[in-house]
Coordinates of C-alpha atoms and ligand atoms in Angstrom, one line a residue:
X1 CA 8.4 -119.5 -87.0
X2 CA 9.3 -117.0 -84.5
X3 CA 7.4 -114.3 -83.2
X4 CA 8.6 -110.9 -82.1
X5 CA 8.9 -107.5 -82.6
X6 CA 10.8 -105.2 -85.0
X7 CA 12.8 -103.0 -83.6
X8 CA 14.9 -101.0 -85.9
X9 CA 15.0 -100.8 -89.8
X10 CA 18.3 -100.5 -91.3
X11 CA 17.5 -99.7 -95.3
X12 CA 15.5 -103.0 -96.5
X13 CA 16.4 -104.7 -93.3
X14 CA 14.8 -104.9 -90.1
X15 CA 16.1 -105.9 -86.5
X16 CA 13.7 -108.4 -85.0
X17 CA 13.8 -108.7 -81.4
X18 CA 12.7 -111.9 -80.0
X19 CA 12.8 -113.9 -76.8
X20 CA 15.7 -111.2 -76.0
X21 CA 17.8 -111.9 -79.3
X22 CA 18.3 -109.6 -81.9
X23 CA 17.7 -111.1 -85.8
X24 CA 18.6 -109.2 -88.8
X25 CA 15.7 -110.2 -91.6
X26 CA 14.5 -109.1 -94.7
X27 CA 10.7 -108.9 -95.7
X28 CA 9.1 -110.8 -98.5
X29 CA 8.4 -109.5 -101.5
X30 CA 4.4 -110.0 -101.4
X31 CA 4.5 -107.3 -98.7
X32 CA 5.2 -104.8 -101.4
X33 CA 2.8 -105.9 -103.8
X34 CA -0.1 -105.7 -100.8
X35 CA 0.7 -102.0 -100.2
X36 CA 1.9 -103.0 -96.9
X37 CA 5.5 -102.2 -95.2
X38 CA 6.8 -103.7 -91.7
X39 CA 7.2 -101.1 -89.4
X40 CA 9.1 -100.5 -86.5
X41 CA 6.7 -101.5 -83.2
X42 CA 5.1 -104.6 -85.7
X43 CA 4.5 -107.7 -84.3
X44 CA 6.0 -110.3 -86.8
X45 CA 6.5 -113.8 -87.6
X46 CA 10.1 -114.8 -88.7
X47 CA 11.1 -118.0 -90.6
X48 CA 14.2 -118.8 -88.6
X49 CA 15.9 -120.7 -91.2
X50 CA 15.9 -118.1 -94.1
X51 CA 15.4 -115.0 -91.7
X52 CA 12.5 -113.4 -93.5
X53 CA 9.3 -112.2 -92.4
X54 CA 6.5 -114.0 -93.4
X55 CA 3.8 -112.1 -91.4
X56 CA 2.9 -108.7 -89.7
X57 CA 0.0 -109.3 -87.2
X58 CA -2.8 -106.2 -87.4
X59 CA -1.5 -103.2 -85.7
X60 CA -3.3 -101.7 -83.0
X61 CA -2.5 -98.5 -84.0
X62 CA 0.2 -96.4 -86.4
X63 CA 2.1 -93.2 -85.7
X64 CA 3.4 -90.7 -88.1
X65 CA 5.9 -89.0 -86.2
X66 CA 7.5 -90.8 -85.3
X67 CA 6.9 -94.0 -87.4
X68 CA 6.2 -96.4 -85.3
X69 CA 3.1 -98.9 -84.6
X70 CA 1.6 -100.8 -82.1
X71 CA 2.6 -97.8 -79.2
X72 CA 1.4 -99.2 -76.0
X73 CA 1.5 -95.9 -73.5
X74 CA 2.0 -92.4 -74.1
X75 CA 4.0 -90.9 -71.2
X76 CA 3.0 -87.3 -70.8
X77 CA 5.8 -85.7 -69.5
X78 CA 4.2 -82.8 -67.8
X79 CA 6.0 -79.8 -65.8
X80 CA 4.6 -77.7 -63.1
X81 CA 6.7 -75.0 -63.2
X82 CA 9.4 -74.1 -66.0
X83 CA 7.4 -74.2 -68.2
X84 CA 4.4 -73.9 -66.0
X85 CA 1.6 -76.2 -66.1
X86 CA -0.6 -75.6 -69.2
X87 CA -4.0 -77.8 -68.9
X88 CA -4.7 -76.8 -72.4
X89 CA -1.6 -78.8 -73.3
X90 CA -2.0 -81.4 -71.3
X91 CA -5.8 -81.8 -72.4
X92 CA -4.5 -81.8 -76.1
X93 CA -2.2 -84.4 -75.7
X94 CA -4.6 -86.7 -73.6
X95 CA -7.1 -86.9 -76.1
X96 CA -4.7 -87.1 -79.1
X97 CA -3.5 -90.0 -77.4
X98 CA -6.5 -91.3 -76.4
X99 CA -7.9 -91.0 -79.9
X100 CA -5.0 -93.1 -81.1
X101 CA -5.9 -95.6 -79.1
X102 CA -3.1 -95.1 -76.5
X103 CA -3.0 -95.4 -73.2
X104 CA -1.9 -91.8 -71.6
X105 CA 0.1 -91.7 -68.3
X106 CA 0.8 -88.6 -66.9
X107 CA 4.3 -87.8 -65.3
X108 CA 4.4 -84.8 -63.7
X109 CA 8.0 -83.2 -63.1
X110 CA 9.7 -80.2 -61.1
X111 CA 7.2 -80.7 -58.3
X112 CA 10.1 -79.4 -56.0
X113 CA 9.9 -76.0 -57.7
X114 CA 6.4 -75.5 -56.1
X115 CA 5.8 -73.9 -52.8
X116 CA 3.5 -75.3 -50.2
X117 CA 0.5 -72.8 -51.3
X118 CA 1.3 -73.9 -55.1
X119 CA 1.1 -77.5 -54.1
X120 CA -2.3 -77.1 -52.3
X121 CA -3.8 -75.6 -55.3
X122 CA -2.3 -78.2 -57.8
X123 CA -3.8 -81.1 -55.1
X124 CA -7.4 -81.0 -56.6
X125 CA -6.7 -81.4 -60.2
X126 CA -4.4 -84.1 -59.6
X127 CA -7.2 -85.9 -58.2
X128 CA -9.6 -84.7 -61.1
X129 CA -7.3 -86.3 -63.5
X130 CA -7.0 -89.8 -61.4
X131 CA -10.7 -89.7 -60.6
X132 CA -11.7 -90.1 -64.5
X133 CA -9.3 -92.7 -65.0
X134 CA -6.1 -91.5 -66.2
X135 CA -2.7 -92.9 -64.5
X136 CA -0.8 -90.0 -63.0
X137 CA 2.4 -90.2 -61.2
X138 CA 5.7 -88.2 -61.1
X139 CA 9.5 -88.5 -61.5
X140 CA 10.2 -88.7 -58.0
X141 CA 8.4 -92.2 -57.5
X142 CA 10.2 -94.2 -60.2
X143 CA 9.2 -97.4 -58.6
X144 CA 5.7 -96.8 -59.4
X145 CA 6.4 -95.6 -62.8
X146 CA 8.5 -98.2 -63.7
X147 CA 5.9 -100.8 -62.7
X148 CA 3.2 -99.1 -64.8
X149 CA 5.7 -99.2 -67.8
X150 CA 6.6 -102.5 -67.9
X151 CA 6.7 -104.1 -71.0
X152 CA 4.9 -101.6 -72.4
X153 CA 5.9 -100.0 -75.7
X154 CA 6.1 -96.3 -74.6
X155 CA 6.7 -92.8 -76.6
X156 CA 7.5 -90.0 -74.8
X157 CA 5.6 -86.6 -75.4
X158 CA 5.7 -83.3 -73.6
X159 CA 6.8 -79.7 -74.1
X160 CA 10.8 -78.8 -74.8
X161 CA 12.3 -78.2 -71.4
X162 CA 9.4 -80.5 -69.3
X163 CA 12.2 -83.2 -68.2
X164 CA 11.7 -86.1 -70.6
X165 CA 15.5 -86.7 -71.1
X166 CA 16.6 -85.9 -67.5
X167 CA 13.6 -88.9 -66.8
X168 CA 15.0 -91.1 -69.2
X169 CA 18.3 -90.6 -67.5
X170 CA 17.3 -91.6 -64.3
X171 CA 15.5 -94.7 -65.3
X172 CA 19.2 -95.7 -67.0
X173 CA 22.0 -94.0 -65.9
X174 CA 24.3 -95.6 -68.5
X175 CA 21.6 -93.3 -71.3
X176 CA 23.7 -90.0 -70.7
X177 CA 21.0 -88.1 -72.7
X178 CA 21.6 -84.6 -73.2
X179 CA 19.6 -82.4 -71.2
X180 CA 19.7 -78.4 -71.5
X181 CA 17.8 -75.7 -69.2
X182 CA 15.5 -73.8 -71.1
X183 CA 16.8 -70.8 -71.3
X184 CA 19.6 -72.1 -73.9
X185 CA 18.3 -71.6 -77.4
X186 CA 17.8 -74.8 -79.0
X187 CA 18.5 -75.8 -82.4
X188 CA 15.1 -76.6 -83.9
X189 CA 14.9 -76.9 -87.1
X190 CA 17.8 -79.0 -87.7
X191 CA 16.6 -82.3 -88.9
X192 CA 19.0 -85.2 -89.4
X193 CA 17.4 -88.1 -91.1
X194 CA 17.1 -90.9 -88.9
X195 CA 15.0 -94.0 -88.5
X196 CA 12.8 -94.8 -85.5
X197 CA 14.6 -97.3 -83.0
X198 CA 13.3 -98.9 -80.1
X199 CA 15.7 -99.9 -77.2
X200 CA 14.9 -101.3 -73.9
X201 CA 15.1 -99.5 -70.5
X202 CA 14.9 -102.5 -68.0
X203 CA 11.7 -104.0 -69.2
X204 CA 10.7 -100.9 -70.8
X205 CA 10.5 -100.5 -74.2
X206 CA 11.0 -96.7 -75.4
X207 CA 10.7 -95.2 -78.8
X208 CA 13.8 -93.3 -79.2
X209 CA 12.3 -90.0 -80.6
X210 CA 11.9 -88.1 -77.6
X211 CA 9.1 -85.3 -78.3
X212 CA 6.0 -87.5 -80.0
X213 CA 4.4 -84.4 -81.2
X214 CA 0.8 -84.8 -79.9
X215 CA -0.6 -81.4 -80.8
X216 CA -2.3 -82.3 -83.9
X217 CA -6.0 -82.6 -83.7
X218 CA -5.8 -83.1 -87.2
X219 CA -7.5 -86.6 -88.4
X220 CA -9.7 -86.4 -85.3
X221 CA -13.3 -86.0 -86.1
X222 CA -15.8 -84.4 -83.4
X223 CA -17.2 -87.5 -82.4
X224 CA -14.0 -89.1 -81.5
X225 CA -13.1 -86.0 -80.0
X226 CA -16.2 -86.3 -77.5
X227 CA -15.3 -89.6 -76.2
X228 CA -11.5 -88.8 -75.4
X229 CA -13.3 -86.7 -72.8
X230 CA -13.9 -89.7 -70.5
X231 CA -15.6 -88.2 -67.7
X232 CA -18.3 -86.9 -70.2
X233 CA -19.8 -90.3 -71.4
X234 CA -21.6 -91.0 -68.0
X235 CA -24.0 -88.3 -68.6
X236 CA -27.2 -89.1 -70.4
X237 CA -28.2 -85.9 -72.3
X238 CA -31.6 -85.7 -73.7
X239 CA -30.3 -85.6 -77.1
X240 CA -28.7 -89.0 -78.1
X241 CA -25.9 -87.3 -80.3
X242 CA -25.6 -84.2 -77.6
X243 CA -22.7 -82.0 -78.4
X244 CA -22.6 -80.5 -75.2
X245 CA -22.5 -77.2 -76.6
X246 CA -25.6 -75.1 -76.9
X247 CA -28.2 -78.1 -76.8
X248 CA -31.0 -77.5 -74.3
X249 CA -30.7 -79.9 -70.9
X250 CA -27.7 -80.9 -71.8
X251 CA -26.3 -82.6 -68.4
X252 CA -22.3 -81.9 -69.2
X253 CA -23.0 -78.5 -69.4
X254 CA -25.2 -78.8 -66.0
X255 CA -22.0 -80.9 -64.4
X256 CA -20.0 -78.1 -65.0
X257 CA -22.1 -75.6 -63.3
X258 CA -22.5 -78.2 -60.3
X259 CA -18.7 -78.2 -60.2
X260 CA -18.4 -82.1 -61.4
X261 CA -16.7 -81.0 -64.2
X262 CA -13.6 -79.0 -64.3
X263 CA -14.3 -75.7 -66.2
X264 CA -11.0 -75.9 -67.7
X265 CA -12.0 -79.5 -69.1
X266 CA -15.1 -78.0 -70.6
X267 CA -13.3 -74.9 -72.1
X268 CA -10.6 -76.9 -73.7
X269 CA -13.3 -79.5 -75.3
X270 CA -15.0 -76.6 -76.8
X271 CA -12.1 -75.1 -78.1
X272 CA -10.7 -78.4 -79.3
X273 CA -14.1 -79.4 -81.3
X274 CA -13.8 -76.0 -83.0
X275 CA -10.4 -76.9 -84.3
X276 CA -11.6 -80.4 -85.2
X277 CA -14.5 -78.4 -87.2
X278 CA -11.9 -76.3 -88.8
X279 CA -10.0 -79.1 -89.7
X280 CA -12.9 -81.0 -91.0
X281 CA -13.9 -78.0 -93.2
X282 CA -10.5 -77.8 -94.6
X283 CA -10.7 -81.0 -95.6
X284 CA -13.7 -81.1 -97.7
X285 CA -12.9 -77.4 -99.3
Ligands
GTP1 N1 14.2 -78.7 -60.5 C1 13.7 -79.6 -61.3 N2 14.6 -79.4 -62.6 C2 14.1 -80.4 -63.5 C3 13.6 -81.8 -63.1 N3 13.6 -82.4 -64.3 C4 14.1 -81.8 -65.1 N4 14.9 -80.9 -65.0 C5 15.6 -79.9 -66.0 O1 14.7 -79.1 -66.5 C6 15.7 -78.8 -67.8 C7 15.1 -79.4 -68.6 O2 15.0 -80.8 -68.9 P1 15.3 -81.7 -70.3 O3 15.4 -83.0 -69.6 O4 16.6 -81.2 -71.0 O5 14.0 -81.6 -71.0 P2 13.3 -82.2 -72.3 O6 12.0 -82.3 -72.0 O7 14.3 -83.6 -72.3 O8 13.2 -80.8 -73.3 P3 13.9 -80.9 -74.9 O9 15.0 -82.2 -75.3 O10 14.2 -80.0 -75.3 O11 12.2 -81.7 -75.3 C8 16.9 -79.3 -67.0 O12 18.1 -78.1 -66.6 C9 16.8 -80.5 -66.3 O13 17.7 -80.5 -65.5 C10 12.9 -81.7 -61.7 O14 12.0 -82.5 -61.6 N5 13.1 -80.8 -61.3
MG2 MG1 15.2 -83.8 -74.1
ZN3 ZN1 -24.7 -82.6 -73.8

C-alpha cells in the first residue's frame, strides 16, 4: 500500500502522486456506494499491485470552486494600486478563507507604484494585519514567500489584475502564464470545462485555477464569521455571546474607540454580519 495525493482527475481515473512518482489509478466501487467520490487534493491509500484507491483519508476541508480538498494555504494576492487596495475585499477574503480552515497568506503586489507618502500610509495597516496573526509578505521577497508556501497545497485568490499570474511566472520561469494589463477587456464568461489539477513549482503545490472565488459569505453563519475576526477573541465582553453590535459595555466596540482595533475592520465586520444574516434568512424561506 502506498500513500499519496490525488493531483489530477481524468474522467474516472486519478493521478496519484506519491514520493515524487505519478500513478494512474482507479477507485474502489465501494466509494460510489458510500456516496463518496475521490477529489483532487485527497490523501489516499493505493494498492500498488492493482493500482486502485483503497482508502480516502479524512479531509480537512473541501472547496467548491475550484473543486479541491485539503487546501493548506490561500495566497491572497492583493495589489496596492491598479487596482487600488480594497480593505473590504481583503477582509472578506480573509474571513472566507479562515472560515474554511485554510491559512491565509497575504502577498502585496505593485508596491513599486506607490510614492513615499503612500508607502507611509500603508505601513500601519501592514503592521496591524501582522499583529493580529496574519502572515503578510510581498512579491519582491520571493525567498520568504517560497519558505512560507513550501510543501503546502496552495490556492491563489485576488481580484483580476492583482498580479497572480505574474507572481506564478516569477516563481517558475518556465511557466509562462498569460498576464494582461487591466485595461484589456477580459474574456470573462467564457468557461471551458476542465478538471482541477495540482501542479508543482519547486516544493510548492498549486491548484491550477488562479482565481478561487473567495467572495462568498454563503454557508458561513454569524458565529463562525465572528471567529474569523481574530483580534476580537481576546476581548471578554459582558455578554458571553456578545455580537459586538449594539450590546452594552461591549469591549470590542470599546477597543475600536480606543484605537486598538482598526475602524475599517470593525466596519467590515458589521457589513459582513448583515450579509450572513441576509443569506441565512434566504435559506430558511
Ligand atoms: N508595476 C507592477 N505591475 C505588476 C506587478 N505585478 C503584476 N503587475 C502587472 O499587472 C498586470 C496584471 O497582472 P496579472 O498577473 O495578469 O494579474 P492576474 O491577477 O493574473 O489577473 P487575472 O488573470 O485577470 O485574474 C500585468 O500587466 C502585470 O505586468 C507589480 O508588482 N508591479
Ligand atoms: Mg491571471
Ligand atoms: Zn462585544
